[in-house]
Coordinates of C-alpha atoms in Angstrom, one line a residue:
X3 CA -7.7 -15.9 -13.4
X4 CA -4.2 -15.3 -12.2
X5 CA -1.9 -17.8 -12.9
X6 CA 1.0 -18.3 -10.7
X7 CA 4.8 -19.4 -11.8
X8 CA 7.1 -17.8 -9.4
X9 CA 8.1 -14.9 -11.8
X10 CA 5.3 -13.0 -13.1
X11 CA 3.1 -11.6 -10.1
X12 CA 2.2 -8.3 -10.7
X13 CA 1.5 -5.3 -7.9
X14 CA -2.2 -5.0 -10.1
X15 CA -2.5 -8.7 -10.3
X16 CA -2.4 -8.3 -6.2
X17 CA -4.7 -5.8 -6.2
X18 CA -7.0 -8.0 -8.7
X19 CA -7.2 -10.8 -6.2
X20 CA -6.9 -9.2 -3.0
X21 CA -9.5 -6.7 -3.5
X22 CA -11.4 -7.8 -6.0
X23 CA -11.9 -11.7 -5.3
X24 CA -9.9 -12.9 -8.7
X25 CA -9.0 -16.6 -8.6
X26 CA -5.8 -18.2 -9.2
X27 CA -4.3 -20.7 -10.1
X28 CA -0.8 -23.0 -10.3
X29 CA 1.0 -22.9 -14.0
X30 CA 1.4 -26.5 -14.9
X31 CA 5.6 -25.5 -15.6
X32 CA 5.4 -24.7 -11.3
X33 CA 4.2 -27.9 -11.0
X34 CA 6.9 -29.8 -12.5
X35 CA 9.5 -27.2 -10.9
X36 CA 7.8 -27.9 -7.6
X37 CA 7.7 -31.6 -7.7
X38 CA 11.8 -32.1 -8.9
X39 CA 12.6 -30.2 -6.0
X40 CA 10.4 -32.2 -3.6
X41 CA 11.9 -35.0 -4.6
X42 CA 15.6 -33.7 -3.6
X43 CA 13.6 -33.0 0.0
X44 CA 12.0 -36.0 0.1
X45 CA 16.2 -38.0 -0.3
X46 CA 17.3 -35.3 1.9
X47 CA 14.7 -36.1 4.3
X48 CA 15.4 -40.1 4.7
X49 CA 19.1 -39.5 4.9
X50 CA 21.6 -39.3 7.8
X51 CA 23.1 -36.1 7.1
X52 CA 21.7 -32.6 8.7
X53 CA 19.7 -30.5 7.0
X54 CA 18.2 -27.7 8.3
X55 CA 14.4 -27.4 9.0
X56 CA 14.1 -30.6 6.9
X57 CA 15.5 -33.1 9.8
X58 CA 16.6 -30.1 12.4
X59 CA 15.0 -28.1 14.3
X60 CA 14.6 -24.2 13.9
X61 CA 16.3 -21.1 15.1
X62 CA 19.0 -21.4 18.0
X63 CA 17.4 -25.1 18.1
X64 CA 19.2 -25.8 14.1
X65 CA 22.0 -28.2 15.5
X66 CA 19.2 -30.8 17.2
X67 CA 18.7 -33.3 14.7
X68 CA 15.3 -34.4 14.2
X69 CA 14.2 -38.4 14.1
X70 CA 12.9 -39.3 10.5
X71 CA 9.5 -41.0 12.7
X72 CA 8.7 -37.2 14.0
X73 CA 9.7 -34.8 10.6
X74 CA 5.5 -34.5 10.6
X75 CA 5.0 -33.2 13.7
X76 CA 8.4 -31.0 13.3
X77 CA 6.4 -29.1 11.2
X78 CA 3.0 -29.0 12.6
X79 CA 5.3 -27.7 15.8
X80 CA 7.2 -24.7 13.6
X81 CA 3.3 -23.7 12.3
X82 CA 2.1 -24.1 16.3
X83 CA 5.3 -22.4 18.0
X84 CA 5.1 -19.6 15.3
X85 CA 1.7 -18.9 15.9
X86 CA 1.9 -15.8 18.6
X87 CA 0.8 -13.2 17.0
X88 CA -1.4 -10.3 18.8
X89 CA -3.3 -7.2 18.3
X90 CA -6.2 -6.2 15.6
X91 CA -6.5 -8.8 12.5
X92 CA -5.5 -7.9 9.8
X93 CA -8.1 -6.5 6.9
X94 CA -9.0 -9.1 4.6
X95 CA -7.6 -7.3 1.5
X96 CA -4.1 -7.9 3.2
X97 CA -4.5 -11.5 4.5
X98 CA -5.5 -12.5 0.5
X99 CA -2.6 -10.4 -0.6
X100 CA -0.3 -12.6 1.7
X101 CA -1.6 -15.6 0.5
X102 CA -1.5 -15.3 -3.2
X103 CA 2.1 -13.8 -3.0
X104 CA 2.9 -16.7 -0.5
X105 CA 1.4 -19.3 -2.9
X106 CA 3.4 -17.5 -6.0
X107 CA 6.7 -17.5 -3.7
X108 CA 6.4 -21.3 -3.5
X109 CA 5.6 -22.0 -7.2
X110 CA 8.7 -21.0 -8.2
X111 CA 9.9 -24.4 -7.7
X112 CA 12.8 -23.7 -5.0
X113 CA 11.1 -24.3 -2.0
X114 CA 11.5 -28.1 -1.8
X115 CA 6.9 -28.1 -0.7
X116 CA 4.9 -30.6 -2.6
X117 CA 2.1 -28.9 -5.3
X118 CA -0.9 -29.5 -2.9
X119 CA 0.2 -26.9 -0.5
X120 CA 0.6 -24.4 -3.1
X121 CA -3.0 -25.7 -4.6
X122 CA -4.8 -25.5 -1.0
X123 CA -3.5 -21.9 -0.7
X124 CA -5.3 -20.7 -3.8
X125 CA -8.3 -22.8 -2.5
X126 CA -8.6 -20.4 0.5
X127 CA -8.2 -17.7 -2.1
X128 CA -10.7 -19.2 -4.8
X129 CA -13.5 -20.3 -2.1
X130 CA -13.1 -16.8 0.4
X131 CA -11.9 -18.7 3.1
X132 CA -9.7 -15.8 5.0
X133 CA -7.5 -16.8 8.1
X134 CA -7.9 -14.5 11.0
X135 CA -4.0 -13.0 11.3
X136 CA -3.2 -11.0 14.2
X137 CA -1.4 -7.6 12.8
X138 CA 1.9 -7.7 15.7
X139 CA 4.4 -10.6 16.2
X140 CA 6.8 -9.8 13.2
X141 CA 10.3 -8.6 13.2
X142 CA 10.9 -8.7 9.6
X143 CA 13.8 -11.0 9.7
X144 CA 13.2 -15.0 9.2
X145 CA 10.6 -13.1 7.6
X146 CA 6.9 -12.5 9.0
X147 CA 6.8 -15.9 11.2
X148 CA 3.7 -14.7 13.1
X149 CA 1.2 -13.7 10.7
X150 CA 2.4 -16.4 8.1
X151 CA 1.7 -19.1 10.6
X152 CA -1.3 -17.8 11.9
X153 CA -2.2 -18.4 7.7
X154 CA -0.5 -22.1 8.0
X155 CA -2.7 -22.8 10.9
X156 CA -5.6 -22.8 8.9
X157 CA -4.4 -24.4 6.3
X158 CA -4.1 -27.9 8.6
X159 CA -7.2 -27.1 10.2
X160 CA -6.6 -25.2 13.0
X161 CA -6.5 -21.6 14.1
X162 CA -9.4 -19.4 13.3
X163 CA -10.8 -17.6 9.9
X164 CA -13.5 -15.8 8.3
X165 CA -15.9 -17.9 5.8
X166 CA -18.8 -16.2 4.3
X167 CA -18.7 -13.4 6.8
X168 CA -18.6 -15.3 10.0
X169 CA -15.8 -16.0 12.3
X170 CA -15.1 -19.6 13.3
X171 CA -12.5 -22.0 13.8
X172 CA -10.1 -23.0 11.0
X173 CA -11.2 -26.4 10.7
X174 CA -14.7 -25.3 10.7
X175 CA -14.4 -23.1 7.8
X176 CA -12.8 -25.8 6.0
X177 CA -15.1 -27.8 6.3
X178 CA -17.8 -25.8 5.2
X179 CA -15.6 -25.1 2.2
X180 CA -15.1 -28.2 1.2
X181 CA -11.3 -28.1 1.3
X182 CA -9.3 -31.1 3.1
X183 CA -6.8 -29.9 6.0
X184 CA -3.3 -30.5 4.7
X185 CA -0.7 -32.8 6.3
X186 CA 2.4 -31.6 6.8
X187 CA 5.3 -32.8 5.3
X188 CA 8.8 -32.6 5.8
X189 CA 10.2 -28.7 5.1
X190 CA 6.7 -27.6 4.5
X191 CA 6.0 -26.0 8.0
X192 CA 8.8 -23.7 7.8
X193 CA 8.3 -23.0 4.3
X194 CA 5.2 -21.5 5.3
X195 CA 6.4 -19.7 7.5
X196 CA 9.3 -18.1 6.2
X197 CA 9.1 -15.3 4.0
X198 CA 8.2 -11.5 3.7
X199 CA 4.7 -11.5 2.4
X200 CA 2.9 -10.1 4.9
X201 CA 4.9 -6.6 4.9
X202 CA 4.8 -7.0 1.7
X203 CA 1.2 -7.1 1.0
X204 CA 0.8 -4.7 3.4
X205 CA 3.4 -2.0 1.5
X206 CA 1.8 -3.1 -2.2
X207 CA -1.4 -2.2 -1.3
X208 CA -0.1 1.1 0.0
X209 CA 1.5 1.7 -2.6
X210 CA -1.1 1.6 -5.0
X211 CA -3.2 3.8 -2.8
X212 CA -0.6 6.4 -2.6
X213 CA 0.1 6.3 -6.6
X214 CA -3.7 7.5 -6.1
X215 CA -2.9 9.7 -3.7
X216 CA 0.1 11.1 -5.8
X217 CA -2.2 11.8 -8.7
X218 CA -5.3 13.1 -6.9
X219 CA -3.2 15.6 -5.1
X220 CA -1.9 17.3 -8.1
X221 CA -5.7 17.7 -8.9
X222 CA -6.4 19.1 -5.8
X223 CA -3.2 21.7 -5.8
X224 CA -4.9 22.7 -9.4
X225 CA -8.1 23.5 -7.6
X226 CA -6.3 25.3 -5.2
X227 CA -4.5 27.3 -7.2
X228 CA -7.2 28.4 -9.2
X229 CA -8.9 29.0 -6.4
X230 CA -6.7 31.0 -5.0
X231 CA -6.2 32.9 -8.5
X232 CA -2.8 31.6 -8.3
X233 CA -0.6 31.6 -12.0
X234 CA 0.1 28.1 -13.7
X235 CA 3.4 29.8 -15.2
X236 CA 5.6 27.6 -12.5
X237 CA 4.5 24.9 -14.6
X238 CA 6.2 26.0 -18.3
X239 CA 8.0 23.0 -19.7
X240 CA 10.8 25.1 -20.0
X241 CA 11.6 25.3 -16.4
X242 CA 10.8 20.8 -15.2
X243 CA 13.0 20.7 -18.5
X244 CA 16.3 21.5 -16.9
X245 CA 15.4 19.9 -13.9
X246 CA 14.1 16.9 -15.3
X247 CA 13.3 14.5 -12.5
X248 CA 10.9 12.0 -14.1
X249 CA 8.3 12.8 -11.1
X250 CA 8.5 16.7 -11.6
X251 CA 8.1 16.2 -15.3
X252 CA 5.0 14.4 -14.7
X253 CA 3.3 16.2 -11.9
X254 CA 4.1 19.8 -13.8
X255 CA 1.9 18.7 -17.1
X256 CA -0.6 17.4 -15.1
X257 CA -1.1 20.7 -13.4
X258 CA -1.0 22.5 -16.6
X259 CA -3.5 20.7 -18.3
X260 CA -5.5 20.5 -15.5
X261 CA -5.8 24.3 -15.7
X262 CA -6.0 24.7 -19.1
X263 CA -8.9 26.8 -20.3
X264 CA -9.7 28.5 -16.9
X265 CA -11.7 31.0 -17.0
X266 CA -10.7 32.2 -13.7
X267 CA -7.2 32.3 -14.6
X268 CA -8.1 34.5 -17.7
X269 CA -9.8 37.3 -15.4
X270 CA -7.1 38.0 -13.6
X271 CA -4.0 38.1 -15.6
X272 CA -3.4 41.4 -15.3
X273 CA -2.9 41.0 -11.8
X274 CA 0.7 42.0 -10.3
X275 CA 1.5 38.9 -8.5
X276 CA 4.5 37.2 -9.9
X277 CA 5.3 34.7 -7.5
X278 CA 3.1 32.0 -5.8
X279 CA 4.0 30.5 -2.3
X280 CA 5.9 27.4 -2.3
X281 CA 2.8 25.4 -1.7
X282 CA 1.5 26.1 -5.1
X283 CA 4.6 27.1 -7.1
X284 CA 6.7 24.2 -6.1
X285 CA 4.2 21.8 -6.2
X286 CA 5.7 19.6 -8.9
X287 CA 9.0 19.4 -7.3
X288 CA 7.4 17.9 -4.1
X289 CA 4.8 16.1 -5.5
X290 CA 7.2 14.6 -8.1
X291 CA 9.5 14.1 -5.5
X292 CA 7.0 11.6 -4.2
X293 CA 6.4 9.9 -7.2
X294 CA 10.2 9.1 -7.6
X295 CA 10.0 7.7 -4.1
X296 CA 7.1 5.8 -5.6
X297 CA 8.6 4.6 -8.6
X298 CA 11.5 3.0 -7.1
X299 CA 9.4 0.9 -4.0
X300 CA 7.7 -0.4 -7.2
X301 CA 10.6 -1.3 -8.5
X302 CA 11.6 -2.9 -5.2
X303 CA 8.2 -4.5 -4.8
X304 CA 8.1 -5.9 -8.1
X305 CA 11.8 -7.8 -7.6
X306 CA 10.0 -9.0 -4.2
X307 CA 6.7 -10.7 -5.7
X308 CA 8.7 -12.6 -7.3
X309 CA 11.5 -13.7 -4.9
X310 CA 12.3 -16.6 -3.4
X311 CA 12.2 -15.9 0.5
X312 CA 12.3 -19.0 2.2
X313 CA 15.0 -21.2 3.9
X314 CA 16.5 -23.5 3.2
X315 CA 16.3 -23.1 -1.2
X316 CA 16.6 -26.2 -3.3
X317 CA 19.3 -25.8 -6.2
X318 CA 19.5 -29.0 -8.6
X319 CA 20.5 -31.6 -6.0
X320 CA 21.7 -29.1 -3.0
X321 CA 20.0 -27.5 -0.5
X322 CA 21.4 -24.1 0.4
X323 CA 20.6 -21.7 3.8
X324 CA 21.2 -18.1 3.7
X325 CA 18.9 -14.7 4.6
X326 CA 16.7 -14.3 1.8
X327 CA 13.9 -14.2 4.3
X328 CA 15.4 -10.6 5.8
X329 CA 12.9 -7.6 4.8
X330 CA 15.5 -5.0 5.0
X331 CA 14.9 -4.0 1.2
X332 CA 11.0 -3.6 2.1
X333 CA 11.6 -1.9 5.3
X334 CA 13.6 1.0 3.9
X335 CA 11.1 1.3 0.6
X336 CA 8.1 1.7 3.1
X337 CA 10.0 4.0 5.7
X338 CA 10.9 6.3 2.5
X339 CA 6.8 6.0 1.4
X340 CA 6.2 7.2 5.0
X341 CA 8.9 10.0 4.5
X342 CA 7.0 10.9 1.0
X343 CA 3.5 11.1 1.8
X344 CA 4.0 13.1 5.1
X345 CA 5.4 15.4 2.8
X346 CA 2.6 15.1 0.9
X347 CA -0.3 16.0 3.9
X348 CA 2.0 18.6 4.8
X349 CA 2.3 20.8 1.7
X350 CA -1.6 19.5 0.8
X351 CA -2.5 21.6 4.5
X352 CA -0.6 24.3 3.9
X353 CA -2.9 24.9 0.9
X354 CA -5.7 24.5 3.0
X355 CA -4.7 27.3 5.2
X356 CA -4.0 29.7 2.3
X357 CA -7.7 28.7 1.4
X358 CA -9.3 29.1 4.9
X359 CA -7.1 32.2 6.2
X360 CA -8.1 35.6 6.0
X361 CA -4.6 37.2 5.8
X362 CA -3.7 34.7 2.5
X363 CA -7.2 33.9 0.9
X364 CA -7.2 37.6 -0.8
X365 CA -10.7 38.0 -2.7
X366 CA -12.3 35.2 -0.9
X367 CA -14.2 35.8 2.4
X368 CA -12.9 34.2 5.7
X369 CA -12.8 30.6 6.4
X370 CA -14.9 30.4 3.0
X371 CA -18.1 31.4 5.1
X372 CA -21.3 32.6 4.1
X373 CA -21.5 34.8 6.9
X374 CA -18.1 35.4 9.0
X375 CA -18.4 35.9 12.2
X376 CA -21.9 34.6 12.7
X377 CA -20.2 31.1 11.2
X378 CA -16.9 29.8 11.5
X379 CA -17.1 28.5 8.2
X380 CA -14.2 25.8 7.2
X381 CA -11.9 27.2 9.8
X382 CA -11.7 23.8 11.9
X383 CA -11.1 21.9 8.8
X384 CA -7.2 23.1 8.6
X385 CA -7.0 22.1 11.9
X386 CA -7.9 18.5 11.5
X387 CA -5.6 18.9 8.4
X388 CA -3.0 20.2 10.9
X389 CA -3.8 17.6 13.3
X390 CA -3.5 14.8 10.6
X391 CA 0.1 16.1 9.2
X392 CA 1.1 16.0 13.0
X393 CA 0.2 12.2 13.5
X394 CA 2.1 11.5 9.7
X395 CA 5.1 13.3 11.2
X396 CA 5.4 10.8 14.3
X397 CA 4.6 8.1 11.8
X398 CA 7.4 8.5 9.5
X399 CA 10.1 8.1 12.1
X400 CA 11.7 5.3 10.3
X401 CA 11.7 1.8 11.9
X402 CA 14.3 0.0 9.8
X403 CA 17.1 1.2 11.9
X404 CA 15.8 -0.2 15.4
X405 CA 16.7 -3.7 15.0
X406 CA 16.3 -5.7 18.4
X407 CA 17.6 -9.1 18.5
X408 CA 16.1 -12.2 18.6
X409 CA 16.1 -15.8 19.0
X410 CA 18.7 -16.3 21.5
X411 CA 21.2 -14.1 19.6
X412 CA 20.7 -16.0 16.3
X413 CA 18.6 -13.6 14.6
X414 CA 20.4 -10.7 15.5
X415 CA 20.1 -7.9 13.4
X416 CA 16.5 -7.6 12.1
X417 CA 14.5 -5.4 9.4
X418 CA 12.0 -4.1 11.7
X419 CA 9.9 -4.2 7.9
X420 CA 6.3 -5.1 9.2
X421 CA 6.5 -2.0 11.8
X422 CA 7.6 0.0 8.9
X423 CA 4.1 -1.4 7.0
X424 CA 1.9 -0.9 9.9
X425 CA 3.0 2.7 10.2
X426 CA 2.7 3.3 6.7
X427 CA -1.0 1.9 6.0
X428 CA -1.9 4.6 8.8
X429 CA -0.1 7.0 6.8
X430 CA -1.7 6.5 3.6
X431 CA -4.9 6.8 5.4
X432 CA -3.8 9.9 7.1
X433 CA -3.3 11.6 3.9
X434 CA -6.1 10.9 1.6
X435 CA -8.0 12.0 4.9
X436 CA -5.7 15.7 4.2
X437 CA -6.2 15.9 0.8
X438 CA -9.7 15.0 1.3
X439 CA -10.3 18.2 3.2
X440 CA -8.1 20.4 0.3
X441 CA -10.4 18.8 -1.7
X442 CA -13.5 20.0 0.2
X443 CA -12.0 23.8 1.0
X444 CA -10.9 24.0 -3.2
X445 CA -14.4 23.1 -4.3
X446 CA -15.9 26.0 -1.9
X447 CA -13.3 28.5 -2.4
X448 CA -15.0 27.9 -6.4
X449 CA -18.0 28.3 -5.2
X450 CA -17.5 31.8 -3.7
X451 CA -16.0 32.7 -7.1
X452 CA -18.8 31.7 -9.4
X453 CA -20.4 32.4 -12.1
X454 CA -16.5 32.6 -12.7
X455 CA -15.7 29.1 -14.0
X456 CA -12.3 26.8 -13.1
X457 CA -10.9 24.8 -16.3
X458 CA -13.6 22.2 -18.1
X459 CA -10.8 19.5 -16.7
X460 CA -11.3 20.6 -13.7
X461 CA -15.0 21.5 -13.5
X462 CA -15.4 17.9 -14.6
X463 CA -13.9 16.6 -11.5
X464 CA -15.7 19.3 -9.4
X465 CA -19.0 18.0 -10.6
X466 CA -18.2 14.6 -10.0
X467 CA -16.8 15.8 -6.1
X468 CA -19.6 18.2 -5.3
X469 CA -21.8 14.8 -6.4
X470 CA -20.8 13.2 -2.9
X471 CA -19.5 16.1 -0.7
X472 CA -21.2 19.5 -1.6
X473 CA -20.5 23.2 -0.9
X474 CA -21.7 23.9 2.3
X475 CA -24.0 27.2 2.7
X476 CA -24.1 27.3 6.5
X477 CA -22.2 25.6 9.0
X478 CA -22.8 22.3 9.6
X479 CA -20.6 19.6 11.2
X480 CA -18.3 18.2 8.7
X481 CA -16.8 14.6 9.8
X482 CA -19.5 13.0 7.3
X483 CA -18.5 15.0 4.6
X484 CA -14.8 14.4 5.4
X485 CA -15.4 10.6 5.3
X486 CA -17.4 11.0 2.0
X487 CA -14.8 13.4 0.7
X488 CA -12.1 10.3 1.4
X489 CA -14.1 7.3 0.7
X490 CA -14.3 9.3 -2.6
X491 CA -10.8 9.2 -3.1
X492 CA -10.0 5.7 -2.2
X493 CA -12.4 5.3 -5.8
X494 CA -9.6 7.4 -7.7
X495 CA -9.5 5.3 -10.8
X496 CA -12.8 4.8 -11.3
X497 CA -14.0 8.4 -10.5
X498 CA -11.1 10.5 -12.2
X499 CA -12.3 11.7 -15.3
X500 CA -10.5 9.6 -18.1
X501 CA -8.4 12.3 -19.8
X502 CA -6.2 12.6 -16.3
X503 CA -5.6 8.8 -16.6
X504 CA -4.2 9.3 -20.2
X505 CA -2.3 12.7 -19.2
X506 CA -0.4 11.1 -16.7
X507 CA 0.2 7.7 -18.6
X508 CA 2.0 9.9 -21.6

């Protein structure tokens, strides 16, 4: 049970709920925060003076006051209006990860919205009730308005959502849920409406994947490497040591553990090549590098779970409008991860090239085939790799700097943020598919080496790999086994052997 009070939402309690249907629930201290500030809306509300989105309308529209008689259907209108989102729905992981963030947002007691809505938010949560949110719409400034109301709409029973794996109307999947369509009070339609969640669901989940990502492809550049009878030396202590990024540090005695013990590595260390290519010997400055840029969006993500990002906020007796609501912050974190894990596919392929090619692969046979020539072996694999890296590249143009304005001139400089997430779950996926196929070249390269034997770390992990994807003795086609290969990685932390988990934690 997560329980929610504004100020300790975690990016693994997200992934607890989202992913893997944990309930939640209000902290009785939200409640009391919640209902004091309700009851400064609720004055605010029967008063003569203006306040915005309590008695005025929205947007450009914030000068018409609102009569006291229609504050109800002011804020079934903002949910309605709001509600013109298009394209693809959103994956259900996402849509729960908006909701419990949304719901913690609110219970931090300065949003002005009774308890219930809060409460009827972890309802859709607790009984699998998912709104069906459209993925376009949002600008990332006034925060995600599209997707958030396509959410509010179920909540009073209208729109449409998934219930026990069928599609139907909101109401409908109320119903059969048992939960009571809210009524709208005053505030409580823009409140729902107004915030960053769904970029930010959308960049926590990715980032948790590409911490993954980060990790498994130091494993795979270790496979490589030995593979390709490369030397560990790049990855003495002594060298991350005067360079000490916190990333480099990391990713360097990951890869020298990983290859501890090889027996490969013993066979040929009387070999005369001092130097690696870039792709192996600088591995833990660009990998590291990516785990920096990881580290901080966590950072940033972390101060965002836990942010108030609606508008108007309630202080003490005082209402006060400003631009928390603006998704700038997110939009440059996600552009960066973009940035990162291009990087990332890009060196992971060039390894696959020195694996596959004939004029780098020295001492294995061509394209790691049994019989070159009569089979192309895993030659086409580095180009899928290649083609992959190529999409990532157009990916990771960064959206935060095209701002486009919007309503009439008001919102005038926005964060772009939810292009910046769209772009960078394709990303992520993009590059587990990569290091998916280093993973897959790595294990047969091995192969063509045995009885020769890679580090016990490592042969651990290629047991476990082989398991679901295995060497290939002729050719056969291979977009199963790339699919495996990934599907395998997107289980990281509950397929990677424990002692990497406790290398990288020290």
């Amino acid at each position: 049970m997560v329980s929610l009070n504004g100020s300790a939402l975690t990016l693994e309690d997200v992934a607890q709920v989202a992913r893997h249907g944990g309930e939640v629930e209000l902290d009785p201290h939200a409640v009391k925060r919640m209902k004091a500030a309700r009851e400064v809306i609720d004055r605010l509300a029967a008063g003569e003076a203006p306040v915005y989105a309590v008695n005025t309308g929205v947007g450009l529209l914030a000068d018409t006051r609102v009569a006291p008689e229609e504050l109800e259907q002011l804020q079934r209108n903002v949910v309605r209006s709001h509600a013109c989102g298009v394209g693809e729905p959103l994956p259900e992981d996402v849509v729960r990860a908006i909701m419990l963030i949304r719901a913690n947002v609110l219970a931090k007691g300065i949003s002005g919205i009774r308890p219930v809505v809060a409460r009827r938010i972890c309802g859709l949560l607790n009984k699998g009730v998912t709104p069906l949110v459209p993925s376009r719409g949002s600008v990332g400034a006034s925060g995600d308005l599209a997707p958030l109301a396509h959410i509010a709409l179920v909540l009073i029973g209208e729109g449409e959502a998934v219930y026990q794996g069928q599609r139907m109307s909101g109401g409908a999947a109320l119903s059969a849920a048992l939960i009571e369509p809210l009524r709208l009070h005053s505030k409580e339609g823009i409140s729902l409406v107004n915030g960053t969640q769904a970029m930010l669901a959308l960049g926590t989940l990715a980032l948790l994947d590409s911490e993954d990502l980060a990790e498994a492809a130091d494993v795979a550049c270790a496979l490589s490497l030995d593979a390709l009878r490369g030397t560990p030396k790049a990855f003495d202590p002594r060298i991350h040591e005067v360079r000490p990024h916190p990333g480099q540090l990391a990713s360097a005695k990951l890869l020298r553990r990983l290859l501890e013990g090889s027996e490969i590595r013993a066979s040929h260390q009387a070999c005369r090549r001092v130097q690696d290519a870039y792709s192996l010997r600088c591995a833990p400055q660009v990998h590291g590098a990516v785990r920096d840029t990881l580290t901080e969006t966590r950072r940033v993500f972390g101060i965002e779970l836990n942010s108030a990002t609606d508008n108007p906020l309630v202080f003490g007796e005082e209402t006060l409008s400003g631009g928390n609501f603006h998704g700038q912050h997110l939009a440059f974190a996600m552009d960066f991860m973009a940035i990162a894990l291009t990087a990332l596919a890009g060196i992971s392929e060039r390894r696959i090239d020195r694996l596959v090619n004939p004029a780098l692969n020295e001492g294995l046979p061509p394209f790691l085939a049994h019989h070159p020539g009569l089979e192309s072996g895993y030659m086409m694999l580095q180009v899928t790799a290649a083609a992959l890296v190529a999409e990532c590249r157009v990916l990771a143009t960064p959206a935060s700097p095209g701002s486009i304005t919007t309503s009439g001139n008001k919102e005038d400089f926005v964060s772009m943020g939810m292009t910046s997430a769209l772009k960078l779950r394709q990303v992520v996926e993009l590059t587990r598919q990569v290091l998916a196929i280093e993973l897959m070249t790595a294990t047969q390269a091995l192969e063509c080496l045995r009885p020769l034997k890679t580090s016990p770390l490592l042969e651990e992990i290629r047991t476990a790999f082989v398991a679901v994807c295995p060497p290939r003795k002729d050719d056969q086609p291979f977009s199963a086994g790339i699919a495996a290969a990934a599907d395998w990685l997107k289980r990281w932390r509950a397929v990677r052997p424990t002692a990497v988990a406790e290398i990288d934690a020290q």
